[in-house]
Amino acid sequence: MAYLFAFCRLLTGIVFLMSAVSKLRGRAAYEEFTAATRALVRLPSRLVAALVVAAEIAVAPLLAWRPTALAGFGVALGLLVAFTAAIVVALRRGRRVPCRCFGASAVPVGAGHLARNAVLIVAAAAGAVQAGADAVQAGAGAVQVGAGAVHAGTGAVFAGLGPAGLAAVALAAGAVAVLLSAIGEIAGLFTSSSRRR
């Protein structure tokens, strides 16, 4: 279970960190994201864009520290549900809005983006369940030992994993994060090739 929890934390943290960095890598990238936000939602786009980026930046540090992991997964789930709802609304209205989630992609939002969000929602939900169970267990352990006790391992970043295990999980999470960040372009390749036939 420690490996699954670590994978969920790393995957979610890496994806949101990549997403935030891609939007902040330059003024043009941020403006493109703001324009895409304006096309997706009927809310003040500058405010929404700033809030999204701030929340994305918060996810990785929250997930890095075990006592705040549940909050990190909660922020991630909130963002993913909001993104998914915005994509569904755009698709139902037939709007071809480019996805600027990971930079300057011109591929319009579509089924690939919904699939990516579904995978990330499952990972974040699984991580949140484990983080919640950890919080309950930590609280119970502290009560059993005494009022002044500190539960062992609550501050550990990835308790229960050795260096080799952590390296393997980090490599797997990084590979999946890169694949998920490119899923829109991958789906776009298949969609454009099927249209040519």
Tab-separated table of C-alpha atoms in Angstrom:
chain	number	residue	atom	x	y	z
A	1	MET	CA	0.000	0.000	0.000
A	2	ALA	CA	2.933	2.328	0.657
A	3	TYR	CA	3.980	2.020	-2.991
A	4	LEU	CA	0.507	2.856	-4.305
A	5	PHE	CA	0.201	5.844	-1.965
A	6	ALA	CA	3.647	7.112	-2.987
A	7	PHE	CA	2.787	6.639	-6.672
A	8	CYS	CA	-0.471	8.587	-6.305
A	9	ARG	CA	1.280	11.403	-4.422
A	10	LEU	CA	4.137	11.655	-6.906
A	11	LEU	CA	1.965	11.370	-10.022
A	12	THR	CA	-0.496	13.998	-8.822
A	13	GLY	CA	2.245	16.335	-7.611
A	14	ILE	CA	4.329	16.022	-10.783
A	15	VAL	CA	1.353	16.587	-13.098
A	16	PHE	CA	0.216	19.724	-11.282
A	17	LEU	CA	3.754	21.059	-10.995
A	18	MET	CA	4.308	20.511	-14.741
A	19	SER	CA	1.014	22.216	-15.477
A	20	ALA	CA	1.802	25.275	-13.340
A	21	VAL	CA	5.341	25.623	-14.702
A	22	SER	CA	4.101	25.403	-18.304
A	23	LYS	CA	1.721	28.291	-17.674
A	24	LEU	CA	4.339	30.426	-15.914
A	25	ARG	CA	7.270	29.847	-18.271
A	26	GLY	CA	6.639	33.167	-19.987
A	27	ARG	CA	4.165	35.973	-20.420
A	28	ALA	CA	2.904	34.570	-23.727
A	29	ALA	CA	2.208	31.145	-22.196
A	30	TYR	CA	0.240	32.696	-19.343
A	31	GLU	CA	-1.738	34.933	-21.727
A	32	GLU	CA	-2.577	31.914	-23.902
A	33	PHE	CA	-3.809	30.060	-20.822
A	34	THR	CA	-5.886	33.094	-19.789
A	35	ALA	CA	-7.415	33.279	-23.284
A	36	ALA	CA	-8.250	29.552	-23.188
A	37	THR	CA	-9.817	30.047	-19.751
A	38	ARG	CA	-11.933	32.891	-21.149
A	39	ALA	CA	-13.161	30.606	-23.938
A	40	LEU	CA	-14.002	27.783	-21.511
A	41	VAL	CA	-15.768	29.562	-18.654
A	42	ARG	CA	-18.087	32.531	-18.311
A	43	LEU	CA	-16.236	33.912	-15.285
A	44	PRO	CA	-13.578	36.657	-15.035
A	45	SER	CA	-10.774	34.868	-16.883
A	46	ARG	CA	-7.853	36.696	-15.267
A	47	LEU	CA	-9.083	35.894	-11.777
A	48	VAL	CA	-9.884	32.273	-12.646
A	49	ALA	CA	-6.495	31.806	-14.349
A	50	ALA	CA	-4.642	33.242	-11.349
A	51	LEU	CA	-6.602	31.059	-8.907
A	52	VAL	CA	-5.992	27.929	-11.006
A	53	VAL	CA	-2.243	28.531	-11.194
A	54	ALA	CA	-2.037	29.309	-7.464
A	55	ALA	CA	-3.935	26.119	-6.622
A	56	GLU	CA	-1.768	24.051	-8.981
A	57	ILE	CA	1.379	25.421	-7.346
A	58	ALA	CA	0.000	24.503	-3.905
A	59	VAL	CA	-0.673	20.838	-4.748
A	60	ALA	CA	2.942	19.561	-4.872
A	61	PRO	CA	4.129	21.045	-1.538
A	62	LEU	CA	0.952	19.871	0.195
A	63	LEU	CA	1.480	16.337	-1.130
A	64	ALA	CA	5.168	16.339	-0.182
A	65	TRP	CA	4.454	16.451	3.554
A	66	ARG	CA	2.414	13.539	4.857
A	67	PRO	CA	0.236	15.496	7.349
A	68	THR	CA	-0.957	17.817	4.555
A	69	ALA	CA	-1.285	15.134	1.852
A	70	LEU	CA	-5.054	14.898	2.295
A	71	ALA	CA	-5.370	18.662	1.691
A	72	GLY	CA	-3.161	18.332	-1.408
A	73	PHE	CA	-5.340	15.574	-2.817
A	74	GLY	CA	-8.428	17.645	-1.982
A	75	VAL	CA	-7.127	20.637	-3.944
A	76	ALA	CA	-6.148	18.368	-6.848
A	77	LEU	CA	-9.578	16.701	-6.914
A	78	GLY	CA	-11.327	20.076	-6.834
A	79	LEU	CA	-9.275	21.317	-9.776
A	80	LEU	CA	-9.743	18.107	-11.765
A	81	VAL	CA	-13.518	18.102	-11.271
A	82	ALA	CA	-13.690	21.766	-12.325
A	83	PHE	CA	-11.487	21.132	-15.392
A	84	THR	CA	-13.574	18.119	-16.377
A	85	ALA	CA	-16.841	20.038	-16.021
A	86	ALA	CA	-15.482	22.897	-18.163
A	87	ILE	CA	-14.369	20.437	-20.868
A	88	VAL	CA	-17.739	18.642	-20.870
A	89	VAL	CA	-19.605	21.959	-21.202
A	90	ALA	CA	-17.323	23.046	-24.074
A	91	LEU	CA	-17.821	19.735	-25.880
A	92	ARG	CA	-21.599	19.837	-25.455
A	93	ARG	CA	-21.675	23.342	-26.899
A	94	GLY	CA	-19.473	22.261	-29.812
A	95	ARG	CA	-16.738	24.730	-28.902
A	96	ARG	CA	-13.236	23.886	-30.136
A	97	VAL	CA	-11.184	25.473	-27.385
A	98	PRO	CA	-7.453	24.677	-27.303
A	99	CYS	CA	-6.218	22.984	-24.155
A	100	ARG	CA	-3.492	25.073	-22.552
A	101	CYS	CA	-3.137	22.767	-19.534
A	102	PHE	CA	0.503	21.953	-20.303
A	103	GLY	CA	1.630	24.826	-22.457
A	104	ALA	CA	1.084	25.926	-26.005
A	105	SER	CA	-0.948	22.999	-27.315
A	106	ALA	CA	-3.309	23.956	-30.126
A	107	VAL	CA	-5.236	20.660	-29.825
A	108	PRO	CA	-8.856	21.399	-28.846
A	109	VAL	CA	-10.213	19.827	-25.681
A	110	GLY	CA	-11.720	16.430	-26.330
A	111	ALA	CA	-12.047	12.820	-25.263
A	112	GLY	CA	-8.297	12.475	-24.622
A	113	HIS	CA	-8.421	15.267	-22.065
A	114	LEU	CA	-11.420	13.671	-20.354
A	115	ALA	CA	-9.554	10.342	-20.232
A	116	ARG	CA	-6.496	12.050	-18.716
A	117	ASN	CA	-8.639	13.733	-16.085
A	118	ALA	CA	-10.365	10.426	-15.286
A	119	VAL	CA	-6.998	8.746	-14.648
A	120	LEU	CA	-5.867	11.640	-12.468
A	121	ILE	CA	-9.161	11.714	-10.553
A	122	VAL	CA	-8.804	8.001	-9.774
A	123	ALA	CA	-5.188	8.502	-8.625
A	124	ALA	CA	-6.067	11.536	-6.489
A	125	ALA	CA	-9.120	9.822	-4.999
A	126	ALA	CA	-7.103	6.695	-4.141
A	127	GLY	CA	-4.430	8.873	-2.573
A	128	ALA	CA	-7.035	10.858	-0.621
A	129	VAL	CA	-8.549	7.654	0.784
A	130	GLN	CA	-5.131	6.480	1.951
A	131	ALA	CA	-4.234	9.914	3.336
A	132	GLY	CA	-7.516	9.979	5.236
A	133	ALA	CA	-6.852	6.511	6.645
A	134	ASP	CA	-3.348	7.633	7.662
A	135	ALA	CA	-4.769	10.691	9.432
A	136	VAL	CA	-7.250	8.546	11.370
A	137	GLN	CA	-4.533	6.043	12.273
A	138	ALA	CA	-2.154	8.825	13.332
A	139	GLY	CA	-4.827	10.360	15.547
A	140	ALA	CA	-5.628	7.015	17.124
A	141	GLY	CA	-1.924	6.284	17.710
A	142	ALA	CA	-1.349	9.625	19.384
A	143	VAL	CA	-4.350	9.117	21.658
A	144	GLN	CA	-3.190	5.619	22.646
A	145	VAL	CA	0.365	6.660	23.488
A	146	GLY	CA	-0.537	9.797	25.401
A	147	ALA	CA	-1.202	13.479	25.045
A	148	GLY	CA	2.464	14.442	24.519
A	149	ALA	CA	3.224	11.733	21.945
A	150	VAL	CA	4.058	12.417	18.327
A	151	HIS	CA	2.989	9.706	15.898
A	152	ALA	CA	6.031	8.158	14.259
A	153	GLY	CA	6.359	8.850	10.578
A	154	THR	CA	3.716	11.575	10.249
A	155	GLY	CA	6.241	14.016	8.869
A	156	ALA	CA	8.094	11.516	6.712
A	157	VAL	CA	7.831	12.293	3.031
A	158	PHE	CA	7.589	8.672	1.861
A	159	ALA	CA	7.676	6.463	4.942
A	160	GLY	CA	8.074	2.740	4.340
A	161	LEU	CA	9.955	3.001	1.040
A	162	GLY	CA	13.637	2.294	0.694
A	163	PRO	CA	15.806	4.267	-1.750
A	164	ALA	CA	15.349	1.679	-4.518
A	165	GLY	CA	11.587	1.552	-3.994
A	166	LEU	CA	11.296	5.317	-3.991
A	167	ALA	CA	13.403	5.547	-7.168
A	168	ALA	CA	11.217	2.955	-8.926
A	169	VAL	CA	7.990	4.666	-7.893
A	170	ALA	CA	9.350	8.100	-8.862
A	171	LEU	CA	10.423	6.806	-12.280
A	172	ALA	CA	7.026	5.206	-12.909
A	173	ALA	CA	5.141	8.301	-11.735
A	174	GLY	CA	7.315	10.577	-13.876
A	175	ALA	CA	6.792	8.435	-16.975
A	176	VAL	CA	3.018	8.323	-16.483
A	177	ALA	CA	2.937	12.093	-15.821
A	178	VAL	CA	4.763	12.814	-19.095
A	179	LEU	CA	2.424	10.468	-20.980
A	180	LEU	CA	-0.660	12.074	-19.441
A	181	SER	CA	0.607	15.587	-20.202
A	182	ALA	CA	0.883	14.640	-23.887
A	183	ILE	CA	-2.385	12.709	-24.161
A	184	GLY	CA	-4.165	15.590	-25.898
A	185	GLU	CA	-1.554	15.683	-28.636
A	186	ILE	CA	-1.575	11.875	-28.935
A	187	ALA	CA	-5.370	11.824	-29.254
A	188	GLY	CA	-5.133	14.720	-31.724
A	189	LEU	CA	-2.796	12.700	-33.958
A	190	PHE	CA	-5.264	9.826	-34.153
A	191	THR	CA	-8.214	12.147	-34.683
A	192	SER	CA	-6.516	14.094	-37.498
A	193	SER	CA	-5.314	10.898	-39.226
A	194	SER	CA	-8.820	9.393	-39.123
A	195	ARG	CA	-10.265	12.591	-40.638
A	196	ARG	CA	-7.848	12.382	-43.574
A	197	ARG	CA	-9.067	8.873	-44.523
